[in-house]
Every structure is written in C-alpha cells, then in structure tokens.
CSV table of C-alpha atoms and ligand atoms in Angstrom, one decimal:
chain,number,residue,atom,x,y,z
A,1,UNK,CA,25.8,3.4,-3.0
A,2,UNK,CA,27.2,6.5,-4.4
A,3,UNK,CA,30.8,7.2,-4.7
A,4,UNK,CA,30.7,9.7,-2.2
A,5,UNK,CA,28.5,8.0,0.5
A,6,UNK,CA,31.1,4.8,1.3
A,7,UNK,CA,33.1,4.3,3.8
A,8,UNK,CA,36.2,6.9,4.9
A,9,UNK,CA,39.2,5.4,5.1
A,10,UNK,CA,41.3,6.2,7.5
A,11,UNK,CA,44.7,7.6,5.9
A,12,UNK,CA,44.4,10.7,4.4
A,13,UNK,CA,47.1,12.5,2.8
A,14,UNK,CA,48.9,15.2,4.9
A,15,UNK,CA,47.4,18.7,3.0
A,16,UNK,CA,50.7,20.3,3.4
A,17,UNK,CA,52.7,17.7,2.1
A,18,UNK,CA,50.2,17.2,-1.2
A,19,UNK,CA,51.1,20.9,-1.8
A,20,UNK,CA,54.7,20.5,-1.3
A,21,UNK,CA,54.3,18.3,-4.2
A,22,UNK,CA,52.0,19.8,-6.5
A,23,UNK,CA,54.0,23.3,-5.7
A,24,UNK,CA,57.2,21.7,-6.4
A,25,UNK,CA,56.0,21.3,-10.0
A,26,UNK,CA,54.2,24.7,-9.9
A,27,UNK,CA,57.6,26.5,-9.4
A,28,UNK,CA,58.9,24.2,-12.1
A,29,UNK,CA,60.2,21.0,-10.9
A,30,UNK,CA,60.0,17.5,-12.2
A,31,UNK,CA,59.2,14.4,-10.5
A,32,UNK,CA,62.8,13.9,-9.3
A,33,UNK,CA,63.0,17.3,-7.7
A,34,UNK,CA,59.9,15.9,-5.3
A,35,UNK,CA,61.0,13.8,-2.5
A,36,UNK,CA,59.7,10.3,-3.0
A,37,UNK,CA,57.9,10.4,0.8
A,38,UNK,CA,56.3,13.5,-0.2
A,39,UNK,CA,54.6,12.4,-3.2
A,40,UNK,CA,54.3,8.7,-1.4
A,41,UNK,CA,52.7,10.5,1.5
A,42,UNK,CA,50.6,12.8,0.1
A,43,UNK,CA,48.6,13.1,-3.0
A,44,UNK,CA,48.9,9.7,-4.1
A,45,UNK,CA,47.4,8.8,-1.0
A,46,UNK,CA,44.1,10.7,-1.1
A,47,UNK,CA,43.7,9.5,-4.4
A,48,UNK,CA,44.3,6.2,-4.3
A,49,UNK,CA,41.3,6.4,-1.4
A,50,UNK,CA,39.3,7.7,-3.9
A,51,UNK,CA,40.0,5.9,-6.7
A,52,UNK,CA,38.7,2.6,-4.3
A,53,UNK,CA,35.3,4.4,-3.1
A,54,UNK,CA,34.8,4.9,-6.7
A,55,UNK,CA,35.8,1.5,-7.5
A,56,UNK,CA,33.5,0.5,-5.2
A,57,UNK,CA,30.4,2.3,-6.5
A,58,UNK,CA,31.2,1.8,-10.0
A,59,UNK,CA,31.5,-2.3,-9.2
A,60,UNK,CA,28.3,-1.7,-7.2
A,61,UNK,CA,26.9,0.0,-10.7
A,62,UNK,CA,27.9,-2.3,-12.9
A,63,UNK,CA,28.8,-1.8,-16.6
A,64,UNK,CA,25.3,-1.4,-18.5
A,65,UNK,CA,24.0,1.0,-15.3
A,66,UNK,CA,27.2,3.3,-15.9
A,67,UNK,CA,27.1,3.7,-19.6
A,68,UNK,CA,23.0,3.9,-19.3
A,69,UNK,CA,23.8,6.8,-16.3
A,70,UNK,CA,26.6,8.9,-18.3
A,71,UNK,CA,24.2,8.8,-21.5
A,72,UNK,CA,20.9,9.8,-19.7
A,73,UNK,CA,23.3,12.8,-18.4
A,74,UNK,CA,24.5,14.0,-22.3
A,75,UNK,CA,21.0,13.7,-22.8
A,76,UNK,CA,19.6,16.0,-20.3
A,77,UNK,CA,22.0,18.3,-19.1
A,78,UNK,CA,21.5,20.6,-16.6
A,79,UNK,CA,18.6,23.4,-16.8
A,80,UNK,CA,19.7,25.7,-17.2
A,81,UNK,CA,23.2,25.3,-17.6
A,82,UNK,CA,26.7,26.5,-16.9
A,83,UNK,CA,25.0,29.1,-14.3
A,84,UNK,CA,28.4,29.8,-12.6
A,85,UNK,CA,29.7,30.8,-16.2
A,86,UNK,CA,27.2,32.9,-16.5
A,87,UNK,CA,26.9,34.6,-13.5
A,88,UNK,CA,30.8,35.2,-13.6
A,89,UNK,CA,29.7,36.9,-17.1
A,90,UNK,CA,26.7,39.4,-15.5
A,91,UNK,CA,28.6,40.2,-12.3
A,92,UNK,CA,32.2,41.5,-13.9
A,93,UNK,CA,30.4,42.8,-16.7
A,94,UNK,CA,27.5,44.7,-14.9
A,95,UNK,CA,29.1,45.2,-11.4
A,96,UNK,CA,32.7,45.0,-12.3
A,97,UNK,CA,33.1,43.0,-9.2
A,98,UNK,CA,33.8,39.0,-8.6
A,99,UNK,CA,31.8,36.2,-7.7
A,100,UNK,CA,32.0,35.8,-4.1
A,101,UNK,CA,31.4,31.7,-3.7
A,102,UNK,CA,31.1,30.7,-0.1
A,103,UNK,CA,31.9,27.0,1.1
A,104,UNK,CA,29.3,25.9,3.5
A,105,UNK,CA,30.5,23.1,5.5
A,106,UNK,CA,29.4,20.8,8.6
A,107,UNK,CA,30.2,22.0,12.1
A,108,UNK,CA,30.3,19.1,13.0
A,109,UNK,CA,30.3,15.5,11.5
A,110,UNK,CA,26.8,14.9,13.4
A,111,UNK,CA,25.3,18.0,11.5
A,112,UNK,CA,22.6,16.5,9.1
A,113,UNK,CA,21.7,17.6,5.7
A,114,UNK,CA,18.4,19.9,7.0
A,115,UNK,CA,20.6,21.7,9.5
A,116,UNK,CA,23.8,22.4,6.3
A,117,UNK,CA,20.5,23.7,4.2
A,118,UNK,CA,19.6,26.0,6.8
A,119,UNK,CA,23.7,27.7,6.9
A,120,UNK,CA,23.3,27.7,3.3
A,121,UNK,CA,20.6,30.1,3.5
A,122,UNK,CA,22.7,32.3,5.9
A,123,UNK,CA,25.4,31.9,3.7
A,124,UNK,CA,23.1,34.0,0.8
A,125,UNK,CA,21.5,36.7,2.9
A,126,UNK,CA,25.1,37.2,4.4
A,127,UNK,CA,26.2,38.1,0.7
A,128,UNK,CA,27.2,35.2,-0.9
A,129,UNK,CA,26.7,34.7,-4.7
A,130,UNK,CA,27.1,31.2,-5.3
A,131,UNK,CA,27.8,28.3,-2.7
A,132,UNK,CA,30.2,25.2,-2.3
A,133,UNK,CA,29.6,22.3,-0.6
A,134,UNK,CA,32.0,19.7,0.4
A,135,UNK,CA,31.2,15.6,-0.9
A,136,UNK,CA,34.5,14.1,0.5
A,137,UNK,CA,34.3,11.3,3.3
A,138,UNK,CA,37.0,13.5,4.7
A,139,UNK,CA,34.7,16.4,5.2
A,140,UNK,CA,31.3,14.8,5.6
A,141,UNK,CA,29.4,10.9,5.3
A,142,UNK,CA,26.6,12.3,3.6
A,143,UNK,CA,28.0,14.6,0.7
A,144,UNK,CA,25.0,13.8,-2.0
A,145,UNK,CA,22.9,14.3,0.8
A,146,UNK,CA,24.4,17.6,1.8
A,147,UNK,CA,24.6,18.8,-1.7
A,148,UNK,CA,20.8,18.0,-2.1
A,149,UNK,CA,19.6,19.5,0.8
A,150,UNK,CA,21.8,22.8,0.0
A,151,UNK,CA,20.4,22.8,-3.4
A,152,UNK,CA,16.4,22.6,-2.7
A,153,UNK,CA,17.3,25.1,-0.4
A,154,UNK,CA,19.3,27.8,-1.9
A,155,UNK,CA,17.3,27.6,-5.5
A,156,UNK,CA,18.5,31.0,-6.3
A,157,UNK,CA,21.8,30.8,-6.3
A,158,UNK,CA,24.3,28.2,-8.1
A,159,UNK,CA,25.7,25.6,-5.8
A,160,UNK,CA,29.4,23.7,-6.8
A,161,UNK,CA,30.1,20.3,-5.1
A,162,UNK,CA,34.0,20.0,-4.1
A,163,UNK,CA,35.4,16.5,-4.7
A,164,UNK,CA,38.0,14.9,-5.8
A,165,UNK,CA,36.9,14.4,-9.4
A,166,UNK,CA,38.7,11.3,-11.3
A,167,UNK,CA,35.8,9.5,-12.8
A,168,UNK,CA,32.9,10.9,-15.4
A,169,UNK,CA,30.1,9.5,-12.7
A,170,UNK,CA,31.1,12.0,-10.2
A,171,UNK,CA,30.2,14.9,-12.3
A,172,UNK,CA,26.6,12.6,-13.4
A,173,UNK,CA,26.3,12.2,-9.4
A,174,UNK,CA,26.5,16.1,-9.0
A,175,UNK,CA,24.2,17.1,-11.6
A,176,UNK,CA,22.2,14.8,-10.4
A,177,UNK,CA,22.3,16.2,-6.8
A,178,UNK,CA,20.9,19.5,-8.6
A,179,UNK,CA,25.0,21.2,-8.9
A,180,UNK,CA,25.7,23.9,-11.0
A,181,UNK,CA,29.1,22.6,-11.2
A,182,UNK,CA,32.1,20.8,-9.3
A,183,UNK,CA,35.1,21.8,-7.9
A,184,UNK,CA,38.2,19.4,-8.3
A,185,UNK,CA,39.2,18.4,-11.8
A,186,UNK,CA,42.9,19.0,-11.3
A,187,UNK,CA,45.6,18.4,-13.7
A,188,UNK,CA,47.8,17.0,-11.5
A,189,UNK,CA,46.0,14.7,-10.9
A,190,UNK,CA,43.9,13.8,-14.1
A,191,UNK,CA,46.7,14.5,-16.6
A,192,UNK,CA,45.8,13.6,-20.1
A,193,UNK,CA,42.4,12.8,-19.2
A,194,UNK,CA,41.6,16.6,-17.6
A,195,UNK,CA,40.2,17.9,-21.1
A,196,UNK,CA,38.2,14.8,-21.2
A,197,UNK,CA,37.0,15.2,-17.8
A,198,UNK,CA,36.7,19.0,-18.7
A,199,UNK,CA,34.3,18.5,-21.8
A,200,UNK,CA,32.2,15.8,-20.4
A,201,UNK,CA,31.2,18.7,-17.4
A,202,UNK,CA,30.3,20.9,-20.3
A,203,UNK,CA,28.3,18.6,-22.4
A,204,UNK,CA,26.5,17.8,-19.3
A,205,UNK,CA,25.7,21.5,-18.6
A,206,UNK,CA,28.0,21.9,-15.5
A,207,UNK,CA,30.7,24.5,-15.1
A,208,UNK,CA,34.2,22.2,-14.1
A,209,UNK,CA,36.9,24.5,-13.7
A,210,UNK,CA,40.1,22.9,-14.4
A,211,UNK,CA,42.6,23.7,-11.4
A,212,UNK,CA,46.1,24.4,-12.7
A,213,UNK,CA,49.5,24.9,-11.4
A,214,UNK,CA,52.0,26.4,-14.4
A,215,UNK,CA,51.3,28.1,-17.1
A,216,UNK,CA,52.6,24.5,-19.6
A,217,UNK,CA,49.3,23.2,-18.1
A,218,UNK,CA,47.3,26.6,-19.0
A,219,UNK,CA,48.7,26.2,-22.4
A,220,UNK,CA,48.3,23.0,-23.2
A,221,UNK,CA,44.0,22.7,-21.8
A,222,UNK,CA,43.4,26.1,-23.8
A,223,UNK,CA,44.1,24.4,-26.8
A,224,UNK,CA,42.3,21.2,-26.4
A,225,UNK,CA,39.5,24.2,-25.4
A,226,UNK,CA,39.2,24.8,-21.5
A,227,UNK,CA,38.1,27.4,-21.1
A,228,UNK,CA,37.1,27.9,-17.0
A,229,UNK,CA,40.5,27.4,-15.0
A,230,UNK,CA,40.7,26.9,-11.1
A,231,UNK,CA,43.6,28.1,-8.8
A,232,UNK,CA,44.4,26.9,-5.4
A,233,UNK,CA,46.3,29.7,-3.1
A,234,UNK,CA,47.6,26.7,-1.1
A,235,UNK,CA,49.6,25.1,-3.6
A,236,UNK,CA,52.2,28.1,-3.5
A,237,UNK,CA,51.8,28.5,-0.2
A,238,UNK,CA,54.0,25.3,0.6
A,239,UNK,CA,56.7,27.4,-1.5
A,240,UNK,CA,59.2,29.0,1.2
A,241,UNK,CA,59.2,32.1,-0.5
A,242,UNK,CA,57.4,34.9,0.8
A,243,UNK,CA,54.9,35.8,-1.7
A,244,UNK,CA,55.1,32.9,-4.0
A,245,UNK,CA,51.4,31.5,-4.1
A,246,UNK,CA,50.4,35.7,-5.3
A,247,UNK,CA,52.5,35.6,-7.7
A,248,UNK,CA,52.1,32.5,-8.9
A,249,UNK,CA,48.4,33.3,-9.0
A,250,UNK,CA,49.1,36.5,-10.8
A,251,UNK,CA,51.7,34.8,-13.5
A,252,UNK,CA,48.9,32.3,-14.2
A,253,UNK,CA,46.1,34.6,-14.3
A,254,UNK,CA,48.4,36.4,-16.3
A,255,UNK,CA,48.5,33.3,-18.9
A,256,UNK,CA,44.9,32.6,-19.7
A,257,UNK,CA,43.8,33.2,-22.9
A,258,UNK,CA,41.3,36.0,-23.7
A,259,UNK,CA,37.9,35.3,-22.6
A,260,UNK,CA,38.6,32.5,-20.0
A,261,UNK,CA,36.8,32.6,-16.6
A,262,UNK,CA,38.9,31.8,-13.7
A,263,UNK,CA,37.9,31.0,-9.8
A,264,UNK,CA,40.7,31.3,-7.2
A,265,UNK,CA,41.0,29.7,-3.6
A,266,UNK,CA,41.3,32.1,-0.7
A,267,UNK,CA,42.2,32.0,2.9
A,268,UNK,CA,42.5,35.5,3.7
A,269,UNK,CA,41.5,39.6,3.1
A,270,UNK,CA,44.6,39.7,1.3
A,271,UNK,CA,45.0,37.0,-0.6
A,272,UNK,CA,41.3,38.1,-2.1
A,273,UNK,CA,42.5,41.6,-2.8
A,274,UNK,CA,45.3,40.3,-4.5
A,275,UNK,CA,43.4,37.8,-6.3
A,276,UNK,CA,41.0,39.8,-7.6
A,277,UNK,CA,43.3,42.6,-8.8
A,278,UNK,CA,45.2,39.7,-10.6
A,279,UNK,CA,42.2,39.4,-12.2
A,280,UNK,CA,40.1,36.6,-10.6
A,281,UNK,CA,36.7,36.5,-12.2
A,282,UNK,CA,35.1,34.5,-8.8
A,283,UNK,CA,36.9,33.9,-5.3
A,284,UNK,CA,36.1,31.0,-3.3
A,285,UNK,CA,36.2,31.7,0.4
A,286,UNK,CA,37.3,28.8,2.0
A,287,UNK,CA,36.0,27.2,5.0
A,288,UNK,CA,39.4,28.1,6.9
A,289,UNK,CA,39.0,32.0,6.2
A,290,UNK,CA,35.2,31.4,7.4
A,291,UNK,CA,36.9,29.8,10.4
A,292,UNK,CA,39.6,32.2,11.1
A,293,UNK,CA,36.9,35.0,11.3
A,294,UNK,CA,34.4,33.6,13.4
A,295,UNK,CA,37.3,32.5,16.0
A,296,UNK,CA,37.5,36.4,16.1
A,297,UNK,CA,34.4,36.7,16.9
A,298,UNK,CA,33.8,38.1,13.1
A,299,UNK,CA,30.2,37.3,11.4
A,300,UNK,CA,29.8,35.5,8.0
A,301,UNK,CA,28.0,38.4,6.9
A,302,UNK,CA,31.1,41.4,8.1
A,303,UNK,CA,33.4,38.8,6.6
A,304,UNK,CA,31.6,39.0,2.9
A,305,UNK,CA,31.2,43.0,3.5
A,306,UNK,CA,34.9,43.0,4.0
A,307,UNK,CA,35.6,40.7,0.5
A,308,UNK,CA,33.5,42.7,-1.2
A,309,UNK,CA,35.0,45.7,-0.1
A,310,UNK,CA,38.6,45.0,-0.5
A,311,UNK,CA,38.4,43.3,-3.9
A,312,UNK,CA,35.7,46.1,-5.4
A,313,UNK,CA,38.8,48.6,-6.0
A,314,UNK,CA,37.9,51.4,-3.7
A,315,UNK,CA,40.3,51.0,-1.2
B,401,LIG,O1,40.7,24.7,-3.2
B,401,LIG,C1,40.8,25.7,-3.9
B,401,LIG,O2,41.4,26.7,-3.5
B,401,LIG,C2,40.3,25.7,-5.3
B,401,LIG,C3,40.2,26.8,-6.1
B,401,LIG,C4,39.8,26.8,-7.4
B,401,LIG,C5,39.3,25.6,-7.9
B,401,LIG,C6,39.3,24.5,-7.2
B,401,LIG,C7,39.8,24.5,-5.9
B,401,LIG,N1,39.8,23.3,-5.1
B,401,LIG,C8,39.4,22.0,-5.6
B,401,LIG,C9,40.2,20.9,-4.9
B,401,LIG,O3,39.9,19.8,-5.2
B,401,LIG,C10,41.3,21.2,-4.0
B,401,LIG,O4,42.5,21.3,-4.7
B,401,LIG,C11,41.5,20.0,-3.0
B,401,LIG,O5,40.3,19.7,-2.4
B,401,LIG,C12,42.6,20.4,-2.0
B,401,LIG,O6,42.1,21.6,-1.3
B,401,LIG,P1,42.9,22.2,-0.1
B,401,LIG,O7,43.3,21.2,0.9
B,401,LIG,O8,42.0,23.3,0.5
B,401,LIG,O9,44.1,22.9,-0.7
C-alpha cells in the first residue's frame, strides 16, 4: 500500500484556518501570537492524518524494504533530471516569460486515472508547460495512480505531484510514479529537517521546491543550499490587510539569493501579473483559478492565453 493510496480520514484541517496560522508567522508572529484553536484546528490536523497514512505504509514496508527503496532511488535518479529546473532556465532565458504549470485535477472523485490522462493532454495543447497533479486522499484515492496515468501520457512535458511531503518515501514514490518533481516540502511544517528533505529530492533527480513564508526561513535554507523556493498566495491571503499576500510575495521574491528559481501559487489574473513582475520564475495555476473561469463559462485554453498575456509584460 502506498502512502498515498490508504484510507482518507475524515477530519481535515479547515484551509483557511491553516493559513491563519502559517500567515501569522509570515507577517512575523510567534507561536503565542497564534490562537491555540487555530493551530489545534488546522495544520496540525492535516498533518497528523498524514503522518498516520505514512505510518501506515511505512509499517506496511518494513525497515529493510525502506532503506533498500530510498538507496535504489540515490542510485538511479530520475532521467533525466531536475526537468522543471531546467525548463524554468530555457523559458526565462530564451522567452523571457514564466513557466505556466497547470494543476490537473479530478472532476469528480469517480474520475479514474485514464479519464485525468486524457485532461492532462488538454491541459498541454491549451498552453500549459508543465503539469501538477494532486496525491492527497483529500483530493483523490488513487494519487500514484493519477500521477502515472498523467505521466505516460503527457511524456513531453514535466509533471509535479502535490502532497504533503514529511517523509523521504514520498519523494521515492513520485519518482517512481515517473514525477519530475513534488510540490509540498514546507518549512512550517518540516522545520529542521526541510534541507534534508530538500537535498534528498535533488540527489534523487527531482526538482522539490521548498515553500517558504518569511524571509528568516529564505535565509536560513539558502545557506544549507536551497536553491528552488515555493510560495503559496494563500498564506497571506488570511492576512486582513488588503494587499498583504503581493507583498509578501514580492518581499520574499525580493529575498532570494541570486540565481534561485522560484514557483508561486495563483488564484487569479492578478495575482499572476503581480507574481510574475515580482519576479516569479514559474506560476502554478491552481485548480480554484481553473474553476473560477470555467464557472464563467471561460476555456482552459483563453484562461492560459490570458496568463500568458498578462504576465509577458506587454500590457
Ligand atoms: O499551493 C501553492 O500555492 C504552492 C505554491 C508553490 C509551491 C508549493 C505550493 N503548494 C504546496 C502545498 O503543499 C500547499 O501549501 C498545500 O497543499 C496547501 O495548499 P492550499 O490549500 O491551496 O493553500
């Protein structure tokens, strides 16, 4: 059983209530400037879910399996590797645009892997660059599945798989999946074992941007040599202060050291306009933005044309 295949349990954390917390120390704060519920309520929650499915997987594994699994990965990494890196590289360099990564989700829980393969394909001749599929129990109860399924079908193009990432095996099971990299190392959340998980990606050959919420944290992982950093839009959002989660995007973009990649989170036109002219090197369109336009009756394919258009500079 794979970490990502076993049973969803039924409390989740409330999204908005995680950000509270994580923004809370974005903006600054310390623990005891969180309310306890908050914390209680939120992040802790959806991680303590996953810590038990990877429990259980890594019980189901057993010792000698997991050490036998995490060497066979050091020994052959992905082929080739750190694509997303790399394309980030070609595309501001030669178009002096950003990556445009596209989540592809499930419609519906009863979608099946064939039928996510087949949006995946839309996904590229609609524009995208590089795709993102979803391995939570949350979001789906076949994410290996799904991430296979996308990969054999969108060869051309590097696919991430977005998890909650607290343990080494999840980054063997994506790369195993075929993944060009994953989505959901978070300092929060791994604290001093980020750069760990950070450099174990790399050795395995998968991009694992590092998503981080002050510029202490953007610091402190330059140093121990991250060098790909994620940011979540969200996470400011839950700030009551109108225009917080830009500018705490642009402050942190601001921070990275020369030569880092970064991929930023967005929900909206504007949010990847300001993103980008911030500095973003790739911009995830979430599932909600995807969402949001096709409830106005807005094609995947006019969405991308917009993205590209507003974050290319010429308007
Ligand atoms: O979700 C993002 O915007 C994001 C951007 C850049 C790197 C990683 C990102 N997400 C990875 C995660 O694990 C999310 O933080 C987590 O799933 C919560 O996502 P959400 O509920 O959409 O804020």
């Amino acid at each position: 059983m794979s970490s990502s295949s076993s049973s969803s349990s039924s409390s989740s954390g409330s999204s908005s209530s995680r950000h509270r917390y994580i923004a809370a120390r974005a903006a600054g704060g310390d623990d005891d400037d969180v309310p306890s519920t908050s914390y209680q309520n939120s992040l802790e929650v959806t991680i303590k879910r996953k810590s038990k499915q990877v429990e259980a997987t890594l019980q189901e594994l057993g010792m000698e399996a997991l050490e036998e699994r995490l060497s066979s990965a050091t020994q052959n990494p992905a082929s080739p590797a750190y694509r997303l890196s790399r394309l980030v590289a070609e595309t501001t360099q030669m178009q002096g645009r950003a990556v445009i990564v596209v989540e592809v989700m499930r419609p519906t829980p009863a979608t099946t892997p064939q039928q996510l393969a087949k949006i995946a394909q839309t996904a590229i001749q609609c524009g995208a660059d590089a795709l993102c599929v979803r391995l939570d129990t949350e979001d789906t109860p076949q994410g290996l599945q799904d991430l296979f399924a996308v990969v054999q079908a969108a060869k051309r193009v590097p696919v991430l798989a977005r998890d909650w990432i607290i343990h080494p095996l999840q980054l063997v099971e994506a790369k195993e999946a075929g993944a060009a990299g994953v989505l959901g190392v978070i300092g929060q959340v791994n604290g001093r074992g980020t750069a760990v998980m950070s450099s174990f990606g790399s050795a395995i050959g998968l991009d694992a941007p590092v998503e981080v919420v002050n510029a202490r944290e953007v610091e402190g992982l330059s140093r121990v040599g991250v060098t790909f950093f994620g940011i979540n839009l969200s996470v400011g959002l839950s700030v009551a202060v109108p225009g917080f989660a830009s500018d705490m995007a642009h402050g942190l973009l601001g921070e990275l050291p020369f030569g880092a990649i970064s991929i930023v989170g967005v929900k909206d036109l504007e949010q990847a306009r300001k993103a980008r002219m911030s500095g973003a090197d790739a911009l995830l369109v979430k599932k909600e933005m995807i969402e949001a336009a096709a409830a106005e009756g807005k094609d995947l394919r006019t969405l991308l044309d917009q993205v590209l258009y507003v974050t290319c500079g010429d308007d």
